CSV table of C-alpha atoms in Angstrom, one decimal:
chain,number,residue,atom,x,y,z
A,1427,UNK,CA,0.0,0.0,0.0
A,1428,UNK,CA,1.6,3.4,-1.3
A,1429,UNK,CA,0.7,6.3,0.4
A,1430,UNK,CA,1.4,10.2,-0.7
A,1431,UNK,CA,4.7,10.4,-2.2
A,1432,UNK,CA,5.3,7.0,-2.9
A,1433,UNK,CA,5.7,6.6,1.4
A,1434,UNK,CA,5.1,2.5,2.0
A,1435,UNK,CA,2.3,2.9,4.2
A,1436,UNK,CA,2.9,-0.5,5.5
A,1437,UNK,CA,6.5,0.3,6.8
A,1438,UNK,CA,5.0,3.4,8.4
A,1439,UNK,CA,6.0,2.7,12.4
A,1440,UNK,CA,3.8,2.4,15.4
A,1441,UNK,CA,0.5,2.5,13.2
A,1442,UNK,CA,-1.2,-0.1,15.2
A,1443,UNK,CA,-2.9,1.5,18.7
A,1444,UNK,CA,-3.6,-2.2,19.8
A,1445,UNK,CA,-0.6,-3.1,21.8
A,1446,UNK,CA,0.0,-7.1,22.3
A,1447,UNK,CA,-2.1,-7.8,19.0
A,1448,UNK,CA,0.4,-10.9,18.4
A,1449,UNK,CA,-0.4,-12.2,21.8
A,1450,UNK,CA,3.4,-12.4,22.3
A,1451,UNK,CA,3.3,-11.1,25.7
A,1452,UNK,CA,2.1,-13.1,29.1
A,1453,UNK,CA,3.2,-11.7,32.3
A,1454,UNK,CA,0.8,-13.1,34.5
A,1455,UNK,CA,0.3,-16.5,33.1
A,1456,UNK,CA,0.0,-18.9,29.5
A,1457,UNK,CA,-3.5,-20.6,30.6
A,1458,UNK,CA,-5.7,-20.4,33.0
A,1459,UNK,CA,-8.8,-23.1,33.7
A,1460,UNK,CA,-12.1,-21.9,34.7
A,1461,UNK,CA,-12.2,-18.5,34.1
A,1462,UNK,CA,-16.0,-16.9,35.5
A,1463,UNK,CA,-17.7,-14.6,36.4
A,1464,UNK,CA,-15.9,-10.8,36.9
A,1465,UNK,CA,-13.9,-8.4,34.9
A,1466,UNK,CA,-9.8,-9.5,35.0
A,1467,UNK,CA,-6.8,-9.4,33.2
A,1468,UNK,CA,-5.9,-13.2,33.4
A,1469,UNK,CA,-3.6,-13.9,30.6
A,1470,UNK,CA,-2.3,-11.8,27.6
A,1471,UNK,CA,-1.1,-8.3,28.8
A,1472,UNK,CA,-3.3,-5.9,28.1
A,1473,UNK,CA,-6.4,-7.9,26.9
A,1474,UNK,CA,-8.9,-7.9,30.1
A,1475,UNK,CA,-11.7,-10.6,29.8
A,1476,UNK,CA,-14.9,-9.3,30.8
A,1477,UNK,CA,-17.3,-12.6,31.7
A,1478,UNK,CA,-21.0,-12.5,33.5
A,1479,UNK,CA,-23.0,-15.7,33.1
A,1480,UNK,CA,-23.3,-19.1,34.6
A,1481,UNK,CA,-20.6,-20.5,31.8
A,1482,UNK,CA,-17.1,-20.4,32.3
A,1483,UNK,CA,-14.1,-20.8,30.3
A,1484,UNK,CA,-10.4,-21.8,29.4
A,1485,UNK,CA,-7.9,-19.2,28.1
A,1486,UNK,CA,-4.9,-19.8,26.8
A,1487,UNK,CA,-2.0,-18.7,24.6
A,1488,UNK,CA,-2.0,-20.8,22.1
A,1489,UNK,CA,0.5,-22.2,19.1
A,1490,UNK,CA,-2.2,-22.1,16.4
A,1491,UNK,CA,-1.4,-19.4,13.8
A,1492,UNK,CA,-2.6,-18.3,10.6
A,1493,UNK,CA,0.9,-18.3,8.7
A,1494,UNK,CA,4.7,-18.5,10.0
A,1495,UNK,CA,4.7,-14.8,10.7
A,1496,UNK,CA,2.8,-15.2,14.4
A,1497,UNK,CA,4.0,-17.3,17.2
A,1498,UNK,CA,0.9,-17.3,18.6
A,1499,UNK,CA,-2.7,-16.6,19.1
A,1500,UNK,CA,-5.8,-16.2,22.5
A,1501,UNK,CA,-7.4,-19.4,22.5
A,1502,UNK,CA,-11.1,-19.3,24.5
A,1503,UNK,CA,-12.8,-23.1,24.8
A,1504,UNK,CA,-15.6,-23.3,26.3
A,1505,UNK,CA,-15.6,-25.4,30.1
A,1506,UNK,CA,-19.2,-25.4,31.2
A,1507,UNK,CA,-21.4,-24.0,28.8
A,1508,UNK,CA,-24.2,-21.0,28.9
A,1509,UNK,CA,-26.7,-21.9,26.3
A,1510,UNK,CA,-29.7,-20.3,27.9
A,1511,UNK,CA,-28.5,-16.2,28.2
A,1512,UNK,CA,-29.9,-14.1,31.0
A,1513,UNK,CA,-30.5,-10.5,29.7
A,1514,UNK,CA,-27.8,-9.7,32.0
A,1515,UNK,CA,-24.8,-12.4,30.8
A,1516,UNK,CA,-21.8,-11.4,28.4
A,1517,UNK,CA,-18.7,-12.8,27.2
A,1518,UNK,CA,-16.3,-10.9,25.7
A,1519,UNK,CA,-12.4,-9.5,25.8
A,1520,UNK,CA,-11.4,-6.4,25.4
A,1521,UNK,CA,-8.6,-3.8,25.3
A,1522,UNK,CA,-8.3,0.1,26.5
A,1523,UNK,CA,-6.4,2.2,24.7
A,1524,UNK,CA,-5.0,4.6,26.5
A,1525,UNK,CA,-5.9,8.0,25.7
A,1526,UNK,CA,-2.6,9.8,25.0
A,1527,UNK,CA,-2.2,7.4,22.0
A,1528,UNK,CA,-6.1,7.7,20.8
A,1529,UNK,CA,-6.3,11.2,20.9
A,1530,UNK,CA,-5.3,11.0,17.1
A,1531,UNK,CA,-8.7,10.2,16.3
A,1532,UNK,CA,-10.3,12.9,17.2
A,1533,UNK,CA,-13.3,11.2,18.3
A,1534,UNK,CA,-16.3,13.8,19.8
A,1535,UNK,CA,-15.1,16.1,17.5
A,1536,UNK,CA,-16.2,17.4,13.6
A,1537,UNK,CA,-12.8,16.2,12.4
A,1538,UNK,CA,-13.5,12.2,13.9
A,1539,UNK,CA,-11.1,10.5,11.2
A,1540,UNK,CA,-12.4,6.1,10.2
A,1541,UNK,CA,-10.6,3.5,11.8
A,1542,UNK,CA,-9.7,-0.2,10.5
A,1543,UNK,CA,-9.4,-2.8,12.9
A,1544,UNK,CA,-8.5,-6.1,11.2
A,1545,UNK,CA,-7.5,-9.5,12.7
A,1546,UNK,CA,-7.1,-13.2,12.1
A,1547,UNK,CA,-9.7,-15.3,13.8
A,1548,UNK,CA,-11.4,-18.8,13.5
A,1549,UNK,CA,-13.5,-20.7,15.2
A,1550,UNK,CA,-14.5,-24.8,15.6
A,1551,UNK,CA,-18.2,-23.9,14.4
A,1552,UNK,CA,-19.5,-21.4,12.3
A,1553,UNK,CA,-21.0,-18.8,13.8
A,1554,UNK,CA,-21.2,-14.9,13.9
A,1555,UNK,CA,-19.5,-12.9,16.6
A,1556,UNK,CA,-18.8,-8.9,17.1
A,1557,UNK,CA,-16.2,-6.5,17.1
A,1558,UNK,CA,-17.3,-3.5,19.1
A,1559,UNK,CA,-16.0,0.3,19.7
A,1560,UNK,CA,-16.4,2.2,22.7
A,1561,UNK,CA,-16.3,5.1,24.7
A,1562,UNK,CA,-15.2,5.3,28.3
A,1563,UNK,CA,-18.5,6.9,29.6
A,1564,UNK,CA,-20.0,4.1,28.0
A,1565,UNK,CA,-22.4,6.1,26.3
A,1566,UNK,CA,-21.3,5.5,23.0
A,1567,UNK,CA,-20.5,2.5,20.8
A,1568,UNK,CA,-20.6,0.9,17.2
A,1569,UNK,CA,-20.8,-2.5,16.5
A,1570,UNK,CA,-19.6,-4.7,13.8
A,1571,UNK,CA,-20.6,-8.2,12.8
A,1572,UNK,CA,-17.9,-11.1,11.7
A,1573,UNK,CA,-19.0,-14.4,10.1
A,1574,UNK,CA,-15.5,-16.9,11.9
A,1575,UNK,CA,-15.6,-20.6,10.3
A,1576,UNK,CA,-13.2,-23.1,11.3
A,1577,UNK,CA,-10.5,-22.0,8.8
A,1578,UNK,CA,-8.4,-19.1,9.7
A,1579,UNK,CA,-9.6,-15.6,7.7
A,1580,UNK,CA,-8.3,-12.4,8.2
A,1581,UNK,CA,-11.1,-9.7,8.8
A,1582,UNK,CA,-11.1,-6.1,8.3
A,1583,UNK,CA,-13.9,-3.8,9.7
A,1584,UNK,CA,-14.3,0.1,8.6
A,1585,UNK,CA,-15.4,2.5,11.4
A,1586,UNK,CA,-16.3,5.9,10.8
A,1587,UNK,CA,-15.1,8.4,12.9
A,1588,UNK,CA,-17.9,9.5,15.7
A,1589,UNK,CA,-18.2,13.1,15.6
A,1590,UNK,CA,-20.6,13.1,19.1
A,1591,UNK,CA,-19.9,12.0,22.5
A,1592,UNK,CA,-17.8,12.5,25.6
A,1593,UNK,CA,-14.2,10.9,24.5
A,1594,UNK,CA,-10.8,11.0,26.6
A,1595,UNK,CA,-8.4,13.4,25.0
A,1596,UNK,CA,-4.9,13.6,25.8
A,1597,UNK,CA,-4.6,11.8,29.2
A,1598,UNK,CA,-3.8,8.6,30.9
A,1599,UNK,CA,-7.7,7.4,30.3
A,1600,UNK,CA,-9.1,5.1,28.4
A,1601,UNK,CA,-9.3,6.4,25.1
A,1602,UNK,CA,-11.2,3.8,23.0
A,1603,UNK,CA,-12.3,0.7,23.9
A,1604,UNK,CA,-11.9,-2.3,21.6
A,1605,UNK,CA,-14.2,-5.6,22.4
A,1606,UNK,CA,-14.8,-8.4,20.6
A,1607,UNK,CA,-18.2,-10.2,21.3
A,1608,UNK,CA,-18.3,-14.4,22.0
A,1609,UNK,CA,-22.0,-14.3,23.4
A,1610,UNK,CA,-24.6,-11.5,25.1
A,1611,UNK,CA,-27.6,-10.9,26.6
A,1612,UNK,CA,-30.4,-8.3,25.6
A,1613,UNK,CA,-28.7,-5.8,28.4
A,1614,UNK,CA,-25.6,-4.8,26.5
A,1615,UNK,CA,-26.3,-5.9,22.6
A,1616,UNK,CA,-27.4,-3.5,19.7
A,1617,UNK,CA,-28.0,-3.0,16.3
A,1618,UNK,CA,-25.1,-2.8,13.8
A,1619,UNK,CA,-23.7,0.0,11.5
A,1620,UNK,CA,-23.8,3.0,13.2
A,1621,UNK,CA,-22.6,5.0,16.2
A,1622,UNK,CA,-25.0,4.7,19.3
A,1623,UNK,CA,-26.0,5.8,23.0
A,1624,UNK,CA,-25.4,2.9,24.1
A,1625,UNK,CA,-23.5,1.1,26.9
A,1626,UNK,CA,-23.2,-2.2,25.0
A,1627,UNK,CA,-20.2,-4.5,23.9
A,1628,UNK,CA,-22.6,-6.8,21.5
A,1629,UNK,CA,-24.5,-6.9,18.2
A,1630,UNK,CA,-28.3,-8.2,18.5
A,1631,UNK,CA,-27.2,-10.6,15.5
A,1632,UNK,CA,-24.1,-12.6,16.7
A,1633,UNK,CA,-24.2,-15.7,17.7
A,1634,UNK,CA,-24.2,-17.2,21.3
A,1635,UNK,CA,-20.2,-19.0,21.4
A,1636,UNK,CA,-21.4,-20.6,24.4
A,1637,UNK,CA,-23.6,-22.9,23.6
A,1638,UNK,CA,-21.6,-25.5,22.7
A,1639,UNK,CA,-18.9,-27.3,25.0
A,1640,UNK,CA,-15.4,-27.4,24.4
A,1641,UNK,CA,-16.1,-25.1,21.2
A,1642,UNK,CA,-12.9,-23.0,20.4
A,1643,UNK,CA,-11.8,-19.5,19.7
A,1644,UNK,CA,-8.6,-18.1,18.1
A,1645,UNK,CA,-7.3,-14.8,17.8
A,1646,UNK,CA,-4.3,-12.8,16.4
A,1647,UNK,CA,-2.9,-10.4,14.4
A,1648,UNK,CA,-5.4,-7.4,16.1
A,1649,UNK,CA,-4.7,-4.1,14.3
A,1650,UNK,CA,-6.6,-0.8,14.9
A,1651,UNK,CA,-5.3,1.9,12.6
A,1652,UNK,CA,-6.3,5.4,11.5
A,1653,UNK,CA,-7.7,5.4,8.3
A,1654,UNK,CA,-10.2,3.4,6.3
A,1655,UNK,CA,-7.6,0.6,4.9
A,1656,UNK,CA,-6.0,-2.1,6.2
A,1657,UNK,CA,-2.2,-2.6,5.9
A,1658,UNK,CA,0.4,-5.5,6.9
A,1659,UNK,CA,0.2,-6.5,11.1
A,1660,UNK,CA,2.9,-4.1,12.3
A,1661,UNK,CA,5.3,-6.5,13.5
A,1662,UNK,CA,7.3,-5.3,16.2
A,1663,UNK,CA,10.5,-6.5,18.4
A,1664,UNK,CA,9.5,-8.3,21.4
A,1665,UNK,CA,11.2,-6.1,23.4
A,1666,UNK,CA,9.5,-2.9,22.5
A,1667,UNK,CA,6.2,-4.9,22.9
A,1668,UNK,CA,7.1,-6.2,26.4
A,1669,UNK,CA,7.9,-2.4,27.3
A,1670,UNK,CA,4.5,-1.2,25.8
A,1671,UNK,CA,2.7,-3.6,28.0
A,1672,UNK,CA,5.3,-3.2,30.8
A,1673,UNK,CA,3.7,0.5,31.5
A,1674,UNK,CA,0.4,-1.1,32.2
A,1675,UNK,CA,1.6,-4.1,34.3
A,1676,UNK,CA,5.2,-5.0,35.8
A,1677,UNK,CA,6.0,-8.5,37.4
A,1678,UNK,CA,9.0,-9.1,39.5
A,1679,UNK,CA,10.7,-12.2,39.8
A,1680,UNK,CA,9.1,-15.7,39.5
A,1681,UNK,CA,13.2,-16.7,38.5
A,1682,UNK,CA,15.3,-18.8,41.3
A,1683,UNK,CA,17.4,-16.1,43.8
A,1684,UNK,CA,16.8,-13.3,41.4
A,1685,UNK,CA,17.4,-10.2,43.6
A,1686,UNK,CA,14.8,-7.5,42.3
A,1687,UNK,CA,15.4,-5.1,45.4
A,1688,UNK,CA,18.3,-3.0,47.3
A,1689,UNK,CA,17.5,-1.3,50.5
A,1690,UNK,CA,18.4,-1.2,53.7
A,1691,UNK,CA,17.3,-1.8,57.4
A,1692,UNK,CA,14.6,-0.2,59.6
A,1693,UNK,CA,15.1,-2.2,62.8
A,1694,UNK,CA,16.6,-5.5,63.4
A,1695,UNK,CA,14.0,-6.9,61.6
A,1696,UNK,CA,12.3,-4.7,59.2
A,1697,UNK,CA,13.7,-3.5,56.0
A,1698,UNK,CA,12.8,-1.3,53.3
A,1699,UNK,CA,13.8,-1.5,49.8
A,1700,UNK,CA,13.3,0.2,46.4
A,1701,UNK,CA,12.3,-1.0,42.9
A,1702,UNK,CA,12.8,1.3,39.7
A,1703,UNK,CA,10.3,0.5,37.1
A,1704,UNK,CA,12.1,-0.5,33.9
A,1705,UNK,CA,9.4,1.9,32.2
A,1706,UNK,CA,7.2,5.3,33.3
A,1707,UNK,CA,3.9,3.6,34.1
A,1708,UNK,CA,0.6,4.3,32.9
A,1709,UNK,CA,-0.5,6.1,36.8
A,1710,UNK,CA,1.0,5.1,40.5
A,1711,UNK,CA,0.2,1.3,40.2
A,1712,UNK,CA,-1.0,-1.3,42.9
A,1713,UNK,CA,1.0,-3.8,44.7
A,1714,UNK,CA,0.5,-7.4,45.2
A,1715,UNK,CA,2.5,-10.8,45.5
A,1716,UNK,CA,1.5,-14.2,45.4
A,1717,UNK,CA,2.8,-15.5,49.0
A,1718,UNK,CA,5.4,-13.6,51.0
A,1719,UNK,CA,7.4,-16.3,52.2
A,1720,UNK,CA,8.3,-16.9,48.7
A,1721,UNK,CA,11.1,-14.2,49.1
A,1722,UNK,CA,14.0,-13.6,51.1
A,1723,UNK,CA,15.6,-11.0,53.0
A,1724,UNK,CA,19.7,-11.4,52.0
A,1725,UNK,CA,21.9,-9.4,54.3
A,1726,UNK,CA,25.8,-10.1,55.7
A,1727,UNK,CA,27.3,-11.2,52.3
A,1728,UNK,CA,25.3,-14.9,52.4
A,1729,UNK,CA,22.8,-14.7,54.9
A,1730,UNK,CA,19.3,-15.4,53.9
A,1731,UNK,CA,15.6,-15.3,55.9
A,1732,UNK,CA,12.7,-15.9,54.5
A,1733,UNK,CA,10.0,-12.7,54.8
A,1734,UNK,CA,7.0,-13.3,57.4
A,1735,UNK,CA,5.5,-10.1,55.5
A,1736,UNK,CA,5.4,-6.8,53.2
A,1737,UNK,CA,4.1,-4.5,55.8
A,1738,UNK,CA,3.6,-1.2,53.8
A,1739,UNK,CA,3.9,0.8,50.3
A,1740,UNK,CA,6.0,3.9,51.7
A,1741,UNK,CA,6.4,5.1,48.2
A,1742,UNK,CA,4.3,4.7,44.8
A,1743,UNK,CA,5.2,6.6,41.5
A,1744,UNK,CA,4.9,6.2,38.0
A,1745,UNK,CA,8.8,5.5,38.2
A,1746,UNK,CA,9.6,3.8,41.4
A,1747,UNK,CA,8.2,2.0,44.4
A,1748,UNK,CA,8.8,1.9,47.8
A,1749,UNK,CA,8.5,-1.2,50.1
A,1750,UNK,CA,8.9,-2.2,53.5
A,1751,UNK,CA,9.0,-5.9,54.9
A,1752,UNK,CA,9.3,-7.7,58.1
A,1753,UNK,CA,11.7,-10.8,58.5
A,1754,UNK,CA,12.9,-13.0,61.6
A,1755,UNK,CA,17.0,-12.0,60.7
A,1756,UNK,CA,18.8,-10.5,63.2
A,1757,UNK,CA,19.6,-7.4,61.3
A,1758,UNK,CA,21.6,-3.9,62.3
A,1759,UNK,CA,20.1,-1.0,62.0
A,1760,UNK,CA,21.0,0.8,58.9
A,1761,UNK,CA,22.5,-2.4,57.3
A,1762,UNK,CA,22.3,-3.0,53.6
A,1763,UNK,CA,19.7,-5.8,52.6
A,1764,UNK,CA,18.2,-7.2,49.3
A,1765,UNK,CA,14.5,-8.7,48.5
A,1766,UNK,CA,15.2,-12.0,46.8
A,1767,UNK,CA,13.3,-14.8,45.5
A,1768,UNK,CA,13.6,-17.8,47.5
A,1769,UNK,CA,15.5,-21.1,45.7
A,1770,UNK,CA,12.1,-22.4,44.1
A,1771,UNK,CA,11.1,-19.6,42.0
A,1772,UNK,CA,7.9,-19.0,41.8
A,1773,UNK,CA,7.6,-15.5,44.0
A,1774,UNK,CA,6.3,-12.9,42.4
A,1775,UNK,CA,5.4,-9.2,42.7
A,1776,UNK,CA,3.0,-7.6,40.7
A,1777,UNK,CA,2.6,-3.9,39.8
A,1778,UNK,CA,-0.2,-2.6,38.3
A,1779,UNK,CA,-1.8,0.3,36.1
A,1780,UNK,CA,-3.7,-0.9,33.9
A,1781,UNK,CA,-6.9,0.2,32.7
């Protein structure tokens, strides 16, 4: 694709808002069994699934591709099945984009430019499912209909621009919201083919995914770009993709006697260390850890005591956190320490900021 003055549109850099399209990325985990009820990100960074209804489900990254140019794709399969929708039940996943990078579209305004949003999907029945668009006051949304069959086809759906609306500018909001549709209720579906007041991440004429058990659902390749065609999947390093996602969501350690702290003694048994983010985060993100024991407090060259807990978050900022922990080492005042994983590696620390 040529654009204006023979420019490869194609090579053009960092035209794709969707960030983790290629499903490359997996902090947290590579499958989960079971997933319910709630709203969570449980798998692929950045992609949140968004479940209500008596069915659940099993995610995973999968190996399944569409051609040699993807590693991998979202896999859903159906665990117990919801054939019988409540008005209230949906299944979907989704992705915010942040408003700082959607701000180019100049949504709620007279000069709302089109936006393609492509992507390689199939399915192990035929059966239509939705792409949705939406605002973050959830007051305004456009769905699209896809027809998946069991063969892999790439897809590309047109948006216009919406010219009405509340939309976040040029903040750390969510921008635009990206859903795609398994199975809904009356509650949040609507018609297709035009922009809406409506608070609704479905099309009244999909298809309900969850009627049939163990059915499965692919994904890949998820583009959204300015601009009513569709190019090439921006192919990026998995580096700069694991630092995209890394602004949203950090994880520390989960590798044998990785050190992932320095600090520095409180009392002869509480310490305090300091993390540096290896990217500016989206806002001041939350802490959590699996269990605490699962970490050691290192001190004296070779000593090493397991943690009894994290007591506080002294210091949260979109660069660096702040931690204090208590330990049963017999520790000097003011003595240097580090926060270690213990020798099984499988401690973790999560920071997040996502959407």
């Amino acid at each position: 694709n040529q654009g204006t003055g023979g420019i490869a549109i194609d090579g053009m850099p960092h035209r794709n808002l969707i960030i983790n399209g290629n499903f490359a990325i997996c902090q947290r985990a590579t499958s989960t069994t079971g997933t319910s009820t709630g709203g969570a990100y449980n798998l692929a960074d950045r992609w949140k699934e968004v479940i209500q209804g008596g069915g659940t489900v099993n995610i995973a990254q999968d190996t399944a591709v569409p051609n040699e140019t993807f590693g991998f794709s979202y896999k859903w399969t159906v665990n117990a099945t919801d054939s019988s929708l409540a008005a209230s039940d949906y299944y979907n996943v989704s992705q915010m984009i942040e408003g700082f990078n959607a701000v180019q579209l100049a949504f709620g305004t007279a000069d709302a430019k089109s936006v393609t949003v492509s992507f390689w999907a199939k399915t192990s029945l035929s059966i239509t499912l939705a792409c949705v668009l939406g605002n973050n006051a959830n007051n305004r949304a456009y769905a699209q209909d896809f027809a998946c069959t069991t063969s892999w086809q790439r897809f590309e759906l047109t948006f216009p621009g919406d010219t009405s609306g509340t939309w976040v500018g040029a903040t750390n909001g969510s921008g635009l919201r990206v859903t795609f549709s398994l199975a809904s209720g009356a509650t949040r579906d609507f018609s297709t083919g035009s922009w809406q007041a409506e608070n609704g991440w479905a099309s009244t004429s999909q298809g309900n995914f969850m009627t049939n058990s163990s059915a499965t659902f692919n994904i890949t390749g998820v583009q959204v770009e300015v601009g009513p065609t569709m190019t090439d999947f921006e192919q990026r390093s998995y580096g700069s993709e694991l630092a995209r996602c890394q602004r949203y969501f950090h994880r520390l350690g989960e590798v044998a006697n990785e050190v992932v702290a320095f600090g520095g003694s409180d009392t002869t048994s509480n310490a305090t260390w300091w993390f540096q983010f290896p990217v500016e985060m989206r806002a001041a993100p939350t802490q959590s850890e699996n269990t605490v024991n699962l970490f050691d407090c290192l001190y004296n060259g070779t000593s090493r005591t397991a943690m009894n807990s994290f007591d506080a978050t002294i210091i949260s900022t979109l660069n660096c956190h702040m931690l204090s922990g208590l330990s049963s080492a017999s520790l000097a005042d003011n003595q240097p320490t580090w926060l270690a994983v213990d020798s099984g590696g499988t401690g973790y620390i999560d920071f997040d900021a996502e959407l």
